[in-house]
Amino acid sequence: MNYGLAVLIFSSVVLLTACKNNGSPYEAGNLAADDVCLDCGSPRKIVSLPQLENSLFTSGGRLFVSGQFNLYEIQRDGQEYRADALLPDGSGCSGMSEDKGILYALCSGSGGPTDFSGLYTMSLDDPLATPVFSYSLTGMTLPNGMVATPSGLYVTDGPVAIEPKIVHLTIDPADPTRVLAQDTWLSTLPDYPNGLAHHEGVLYVTFYRPGFGGQVTRLAINPDGTPGEPENIAPRGIMDDLTVVGDSLIVTDWQNGGLFQIDLAGGLRQETASNLFAQPSSVIIAGPPLFDEASTLVTERYTGDGLWVLE
């Protein structure tokens, strides 16, 4: 993928293209913040896949991961796991979300396998369904993090973008696979957005500002749909995806190879040791039927090569 001038200026963050999602709505919604322990046990790799971007555990108990080379559904065979590719070879994907029985995934667009401007949709009610192209996002360098809300889809353009921003996609209420409009919701320069989560009318975004570091930022969605005033709640280095668990957020610390949990005001609750993972790109909570109990899953990007469960 040719990022043009943005790559030359922001080469320190070009590696951080993983994104992005609203986490796992099924298990995470059933847990309290105290139900997760990040410094208990150790990670175990359950699937070896290169260049993973994002993960999603659906309300129906299905697990999907996206990466530079495909979109996969994770299946369980006894005590082992496998990854079934859902798209033709070379079709990379980044952000994912779920709403009204539809899987949304940002996948290869007209610019090739690393151009994630194609919005693909798939019915989660049909086990034989496959992702189909639904919409082409325009005016974006790197569509990345995505989250579904009652008012539509939000997508980040970053962490490397010519004009970093968060866009809003209006979804047809009569057809959840149809996009009615794309609008810039918030221009974010000099900050570059990446991971995206939603909780009770508020977006939580991981930002990176070259030369200054990163922030977890709180952005309320006003009643009229406009963005509230950005509120930085947790400074850190380079971060990637994040997920909501109870009244807390679990965030990937991409730079230091770990995870940390904060409350919704930004107070640190707990964190893993550094270098537990190789450039963690996403974190979700998953559960039955794929896992015997609620489990923390982590994907890795670039120097990593798998999907891990923290046991």
CSV table of C-alpha atoms in Angstrom, one decimal:
chain,number,residue,atom,x,y,z
A,1,MET,CA,0.0,0.0,0.0
A,2,ASN,CA,1.3,3.4,-0.9
A,3,TYR,CA,0.7,5.9,2.0
A,4,GLY,CA,2.5,8.6,0.2
A,5,LEU,CA,3.8,11.6,2.2
A,6,ALA,CA,2.2,10.3,5.4
A,7,VAL,CA,4.5,7.3,5.5
A,8,LEU,CA,7.5,9.5,5.1
A,9,ILE,CA,6.5,11.8,7.9
A,10,PHE,CA,5.0,9.4,10.3
A,11,SER,CA,7.1,6.2,9.8
A,12,SER,CA,7.2,5.7,13.5
A,13,VAL,CA,3.5,4.9,13.5
A,14,VAL,CA,3.1,3.2,10.1
A,15,LEU,CA,3.4,-0.2,11.8
A,16,LEU,CA,0.3,0.5,13.9
A,17,THR,CA,-2.4,-0.3,11.4
A,18,ALA,CA,-4.3,-2.7,13.4
A,19,CYS,CA,-7.5,-1.5,14.7
A,20,LYS,CA,-10.3,-1.5,16.2
A,21,ASN,CA,-13.6,-2.5,17.2
A,22,ASN,CA,-16.3,-2.3,19.9
A,23,GLY,CA,-14.9,-5.4,21.6
A,24,SER,CA,-17.0,-8.5,22.3
A,25,PRO,CA,-20.6,-7.6,23.0
A,26,TYR,CA,-21.6,-11.0,24.2
A,27,GLU,CA,-19.3,-11.9,27.1
A,28,ALA,CA,-18.0,-8.5,27.9
A,29,GLY,CA,-21.5,-7.2,28.4
A,30,ASN,CA,-22.1,-10.0,31.0
A,31,LEU,CA,-19.0,-9.2,33.0
A,32,ALA,CA,-18.1,-6.7,35.7
A,33,ALA,CA,-14.8,-4.9,35.6
A,34,ASP,CA,-13.5,-7.0,38.6
A,35,ASP,CA,-14.2,-10.2,36.7
A,36,VAL,CA,-11.1,-9.9,34.6
A,37,CYS,CA,-7.6,-10.6,35.9
A,38,LEU,CA,-4.8,-9.5,33.6
A,39,ASP,CA,-1.9,-10.6,35.8
A,40,CYS,CA,-3.2,-14.1,36.4
A,41,GLY,CA,-1.8,-17.0,34.4
A,42,SER,CA,0.0,-16.8,31.1
A,43,PRO,CA,-0.8,-16.5,27.4
A,44,ARG,CA,-1.4,-19.6,25.3
A,45,LYS,CA,-1.4,-19.4,21.5
A,46,ILE,CA,-4.5,-21.1,20.0
A,47,VAL,CA,-4.1,-20.2,16.4
A,48,SER,CA,-1.0,-19.3,14.4
A,49,LEU,CA,-1.7,-16.6,11.9
A,50,PRO,CA,0.5,-13.7,10.7
A,51,GLN,CA,-0.3,-10.0,10.8
A,52,LEU,CA,-3.6,-10.1,12.7
A,53,GLU,CA,-5.5,-6.8,13.0
A,54,ASN,CA,-8.8,-7.2,14.9
A,55,SER,CA,-11.1,-9.6,16.7
A,56,LEU,CA,-14.8,-9.9,17.4
A,57,PHE,CA,-16.8,-12.3,19.5
A,58,THR,CA,-20.4,-11.9,18.5
A,59,SER,CA,-23.6,-12.0,20.5
A,60,GLY,CA,-24.3,-15.4,19.0
A,61,GLY,CA,-21.0,-16.9,20.2
A,62,ARG,CA,-19.0,-16.8,17.0
A,63,LEU,CA,-15.4,-15.6,16.8
A,64,PHE,CA,-13.8,-13.7,13.9
A,65,VAL,CA,-10.3,-12.3,13.5
A,66,SER,CA,-9.1,-10.1,10.7
A,67,GLY,CA,-5.6,-9.7,9.3
A,68,GLN,CA,-3.4,-8.5,6.5
A,69,PHE,CA,-4.2,-11.6,4.4
A,70,ASN,CA,-7.8,-12.5,5.1
A,71,LEU,CA,-10.9,-12.5,7.4
A,72,TYR,CA,-11.2,-15.7,9.4
A,73,GLU,CA,-13.8,-17.5,11.5
A,74,ILE,CA,-12.3,-19.4,14.4
A,75,GLN,CA,-13.7,-22.9,15.0
A,76,ARG,CA,-13.2,-25.3,17.8
A,77,ASP,CA,-12.4,-29.0,17.3
A,78,GLY,CA,-12.3,-30.7,20.7
A,79,GLN,CA,-9.5,-28.8,22.5
A,80,GLU,CA,-8.0,-27.5,19.3
A,81,TYR,CA,-8.8,-24.4,17.3
A,82,ARG,CA,-8.6,-23.7,13.6
A,83,ALA,CA,-9.1,-20.6,11.4
A,84,ASP,CA,-11.3,-20.8,8.3
A,85,ALA,CA,-10.6,-18.1,5.7
A,86,LEU,CA,-13.8,-16.3,4.5
A,87,LEU,CA,-12.5,-14.3,1.5
A,88,PRO,CA,-10.3,-15.0,-1.5
A,89,ASP,CA,-6.6,-15.1,-0.9
A,90,GLY,CA,-5.0,-11.7,-0.6
A,91,SER,CA,-8.1,-10.0,0.8
A,92,GLY,CA,-6.9,-8.2,3.9
A,93,CYS,CA,-9.2,-6.8,6.5
A,94,SER,CA,-9.0,-4.5,9.5
A,95,GLY,CA,-11.9,-3.2,11.7
A,96,MET,CA,-15.0,-5.3,12.5
A,97,SER,CA,-18.3,-4.7,14.4
A,98,GLU,CA,-21.7,-6.3,14.8
A,99,ASP,CA,-25.2,-5.0,14.8
A,100,LYS,CA,-28.7,-6.4,14.1
A,101,GLY,CA,-27.4,-9.8,13.1
A,102,ILE,CA,-24.9,-8.4,10.6
A,103,LEU,CA,-21.1,-8.6,10.7
A,104,TYR,CA,-19.4,-5.5,9.4
A,105,ALA,CA,-15.8,-5.7,8.2
A,106,LEU,CA,-13.4,-3.3,6.6
A,107,CYS,CA,-11.6,-5.2,3.9
A,108,SER,CA,-9.6,-4.8,0.7
A,109,GLY,CA,-10.9,-2.1,-1.6
A,110,SER,CA,-9.9,-0.9,-5.1
A,111,GLY,CA,-6.4,0.0,-3.9
A,112,GLY,CA,-5.4,-3.6,-3.2
A,113,PRO,CA,-5.1,-5.9,-0.2
A,114,THR,CA,-4.0,-3.2,2.3
A,115,ASP,CA,-6.6,-0.7,1.2
A,116,PHE,CA,-9.4,-1.3,3.8
A,117,SER,CA,-11.9,0.9,2.1
A,118,GLY,CA,-14.4,-1.8,1.3
A,119,LEU,CA,-17.2,-2.3,3.8
A,120,TYR,CA,-18.2,-6.0,3.7
A,121,THR,CA,-21.3,-7.4,5.4
A,122,MET,CA,-22.4,-10.9,6.3
A,123,SER,CA,-25.5,-12.3,7.9
A,124,LEU,CA,-24.7,-13.9,11.3
A,125,ASP,CA,-28.0,-15.8,11.3
A,126,ASP,CA,-27.0,-17.9,8.3
A,127,PRO,CA,-24.0,-20.3,9.1
A,128,LEU,CA,-23.4,-20.7,5.3
A,129,ALA,CA,-23.3,-17.0,4.5
A,130,THR,CA,-20.1,-15.4,3.3
A,131,PRO,CA,-19.0,-11.7,3.4
A,132,VAL,CA,-20.2,-9.6,0.4
A,133,PHE,CA,-19.1,-6.1,-0.6
A,134,SER,CA,-21.6,-3.5,0.4
A,135,TYR,CA,-20.0,0.0,0.2
A,136,SER,CA,-16.8,1.8,-0.7
A,137,LEU,CA,-15.5,4.4,1.8
A,138,THR,CA,-14.0,7.5,0.1
A,139,GLY,CA,-11.6,10.2,1.1
A,140,MET,CA,-9.8,8.0,3.7
A,141,THR,CA,-6.2,7.0,3.8
A,142,LEU,CA,-6.6,4.0,6.1
A,143,PRO,CA,-10.0,3.0,7.3
A,144,ASN,CA,-9.2,1.2,10.5
A,145,GLY,CA,-11.2,1.1,13.8
A,146,MET,CA,-15.0,0.6,13.5
A,147,VAL,CA,-17.8,0.4,16.0
A,148,ALA,CA,-21.6,0.0,15.6
A,149,THR,CA,-23.9,2.3,17.6
A,150,PRO,CA,-27.6,2.9,17.5
A,151,SER,CA,-26.9,5.9,15.2
A,152,GLY,CA,-24.8,4.1,12.7
A,153,LEU,CA,-21.2,3.0,12.2
A,154,TYR,CA,-18.1,5.1,13.2
A,155,VAL,CA,-14.8,4.5,11.5
A,156,THR,CA,-11.3,5.9,12.3
A,157,ASP,CA,-9.0,7.1,9.6
A,158,GLY,CA,-5.6,6.4,11.0
A,159,PRO,CA,-3.1,5.9,12.6
A,160,VAL,CA,-1.4,7.0,9.4
A,161,ALA,CA,-3.7,9.3,7.4
A,162,ILE,CA,-3.3,12.4,5.3
A,163,GLU,CA,-6.3,13.9,7.0
A,164,PRO,CA,-6.9,11.9,10.2
A,165,LYS,CA,-10.5,11.8,11.3
A,166,ILE,CA,-13.5,9.8,12.5
A,167,VAL,CA,-16.3,9.3,9.9
A,168,HIS,CA,-19.9,8.3,10.5
A,169,LEU,CA,-21.8,5.9,8.2
A,170,THR,CA,-25.6,6.2,8.2
A,171,ILE,CA,-27.2,2.8,7.9
A,172,ASP,CA,-30.5,2.2,6.2
A,173,PRO,CA,-32.9,1.1,9.0
A,174,ALA,CA,-34.8,-1.1,6.5
A,175,ASP,CA,-31.6,-2.8,5.2
A,176,PRO,CA,-28.6,-3.0,7.6
A,177,THR,CA,-26.3,-3.9,4.7
A,178,ARG,CA,-26.9,-0.6,2.9
A,179,VAL,CA,-25.0,2.6,3.7
A,180,LEU,CA,-27.0,5.8,3.1
A,181,ALA,CA,-24.3,8.4,3.7
A,182,GLN,CA,-20.7,8.9,4.8
A,183,ASP,CA,-19.8,12.1,6.7
A,184,THR,CA,-16.8,13.3,8.5
A,185,TRP,CA,-17.8,13.3,12.2
A,186,LEU,CA,-14.6,14.7,13.6
A,187,SER,CA,-11.3,15.9,12.1
A,188,THR,CA,-8.6,15.0,14.6
A,189,LEU,CA,-5.3,16.5,13.4
A,190,PRO,CA,-2.7,16.6,15.0
A,191,ASP,CA,-3.9,13.4,16.6
A,192,TYR,CA,-4.2,10.2,14.7
A,193,PRO,CA,-7.1,7.8,15.8
A,194,ASN,CA,-6.8,4.1,15.9
A,195,GLY,CA,-8.9,1.8,18.2
A,196,LEU,CA,-12.5,2.6,18.8
A,197,ALA,CA,-15.1,1.4,21.4
A,198,HIS,CA,-18.6,2.5,22.3
A,199,HIS,CA,-20.4,2.5,25.7
A,200,GLU,CA,-23.6,4.2,26.6
A,201,GLY,CA,-23.5,7.0,24.0
A,202,VAL,CA,-19.7,7.6,24.4
A,203,LEU,CA,-16.9,6.7,22.0
A,204,TYR,CA,-13.5,5.8,23.5
A,205,VAL,CA,-10.6,6.2,21.1
A,206,THR,CA,-6.9,5.5,21.2
A,207,PHE,CA,-5.0,8.4,19.6
A,208,TYR,CA,-1.3,8.9,18.8
A,209,ARG,CA,0.4,12.3,18.3
A,210,PRO,CA,3.8,12.0,16.7
A,211,GLY,CA,6.5,13.2,19.1
A,212,PHE,CA,4.1,13.4,22.1
A,213,GLY,CA,2.7,9.9,22.6
A,214,GLY,CA,-0.7,8.5,22.9
A,215,GLN,CA,-4.0,9.1,24.8
A,216,VAL,CA,-7.2,7.2,25.4
A,217,THR,CA,-9.8,9.9,24.7
A,218,ARG,CA,-13.5,10.1,25.6
A,219,LEU,CA,-15.9,11.5,23.0
A,220,ALA,CA,-19.6,11.9,23.8
A,221,ILE,CA,-22.1,11.6,21.0
A,222,ASN,CA,-24.4,14.5,21.5
A,223,PRO,CA,-28.2,14.1,21.2
A,224,ASP,CA,-28.0,15.8,17.8
A,225,GLY,CA,-25.3,13.4,16.7
A,226,THR,CA,-22.4,15.9,16.8
A,227,PRO,CA,-19.2,15.1,18.8
A,228,GLY,CA,-18.8,16.4,22.3
A,229,GLU,CA,-15.6,18.0,23.5
A,230,PRO,CA,-12.7,15.5,23.4
A,231,GLU,CA,-11.5,14.5,26.9
A,232,ASN,CA,-8.2,12.8,27.3
A,233,ILE,CA,-8.4,10.3,30.2
A,234,ALA,CA,-5.3,8.1,30.0
A,235,PRO,CA,-1.9,9.0,28.6
A,236,ARG,CA,0.3,6.2,27.4
A,237,GLY,CA,2.7,5.4,24.6
A,238,ILE,CA,1.5,3.8,21.3
A,239,MET,CA,-1.8,1.9,21.8
A,240,ASP,CA,-4.0,0.0,19.5
A,241,ASP,CA,-7.4,-1.5,20.1
A,242,LEU,CA,-9.5,-1.4,23.2
A,243,THR,CA,-12.7,-3.1,24.5
A,244,VAL,CA,-15.3,-2.3,27.1
A,245,VAL,CA,-15.7,-4.7,30.1
A,246,GLY,CA,-18.4,-3.6,32.6
A,247,ASP,CA,-17.5,0.0,33.6
A,248,SER,CA,-13.9,-0.3,32.4
A,249,LEU,CA,-11.8,-0.5,29.3
A,250,ILE,CA,-9.1,-3.0,28.5
A,251,VAL,CA,-6.5,-1.4,26.2
A,252,THR,CA,-3.7,-2.9,24.1
A,253,ASP,CA,-0.3,-1.4,24.9
A,254,TRP,CA,1.2,-1.9,21.4
A,255,GLN,CA,4.5,-0.3,22.3
A,256,ASN,CA,5.2,-2.2,25.5
A,257,GLY,CA,3.7,-5.5,24.5
A,258,GLY,CA,1.0,-5.7,27.2
A,259,LEU,CA,-2.6,-4.9,28.3
A,260,PHE,CA,-3.9,-2.5,30.8
A,261,GLN,CA,-7.3,-1.9,32.3
A,262,ILE,CA,-8.7,1.6,33.2
A,263,ASP,CA,-12.0,2.8,34.6
A,264,LEU,CA,-14.1,5.1,32.4
A,265,ALA,CA,-12.5,8.1,33.9
A,266,GLY,CA,-9.0,6.9,33.1
A,267,GLY,CA,-7.9,5.5,36.4
A,268,LEU,CA,-5.6,2.5,36.2
A,269,ARG,CA,-7.0,-0.7,37.6
A,270,GLN,CA,-4.5,-3.3,36.6
A,271,GLU,CA,-2.0,-4.2,33.9
A,272,THR,CA,0.0,-7.1,32.6
A,273,ALA,CA,3.8,-7.3,32.5
A,274,SER,CA,5.5,-5.7,29.6
A,275,ASN,CA,6.5,-7.8,26.6
A,276,LEU,CA,3.9,-10.4,27.3
A,277,PHE,CA,2.8,-10.2,23.7
A,278,ALA,CA,4.4,-9.1,20.4
A,279,GLN,CA,2.8,-5.9,19.4
A,280,PRO,CA,-0.8,-6.7,20.6
A,281,SER,CA,-3.3,-5.3,18.2
A,282,SER,CA,-6.7,-6.2,19.7
A,283,VAL,CA,-8.2,-7.5,22.9
A,284,ILE,CA,-11.7,-9.0,23.5
A,285,ILE,CA,-13.5,-11.2,26.0
A,286,ALA,CA,-14.9,-14.4,24.6
A,287,GLY,CA,-16.8,-17.3,26.1
A,288,PRO,CA,-19.0,-20.4,25.3
A,289,PRO,CA,-19.4,-22.3,23.1
A,290,LEU,CA,-15.8,-21.7,21.9
A,291,PHE,CA,-14.4,-21.4,25.4
A,292,ASP,CA,-15.4,-23.1,28.6
A,293,GLU,CA,-15.5,-19.8,30.5
A,294,ALA,CA,-15.0,-16.1,29.9
A,295,SER,CA,-11.5,-15.7,28.4
A,296,THR,CA,-9.3,-12.8,27.4
A,297,LEU,CA,-8.2,-13.1,23.7
A,298,VAL,CA,-5.4,-11.1,22.2
A,299,THR,CA,-4.2,-10.7,18.5
A,300,GLU,CA,-0.7,-9.8,17.5
A,301,ARG,CA,0.6,-7.6,14.6
A,302,TYR,CA,3.8,-7.5,12.6
A,303,THR,CA,6.4,-9.2,15.0
A,304,GLY,CA,3.7,-11.4,16.4
A,305,ASP,CA,2.0,-14.3,14.7
A,306,GLY,CA,-1.1,-15.5,16.5
A,307,LEU,CA,-4.3,-15.4,18.5
A,308,TRP,CA,-3.7,-15.9,22.2
A,309,VAL,CA,-5.8,-16.7,25.2
A,310,LEU,CA,-4.8,-15.4,28.6
A,311,GLU,CA,-5.1,-18.2,31.1
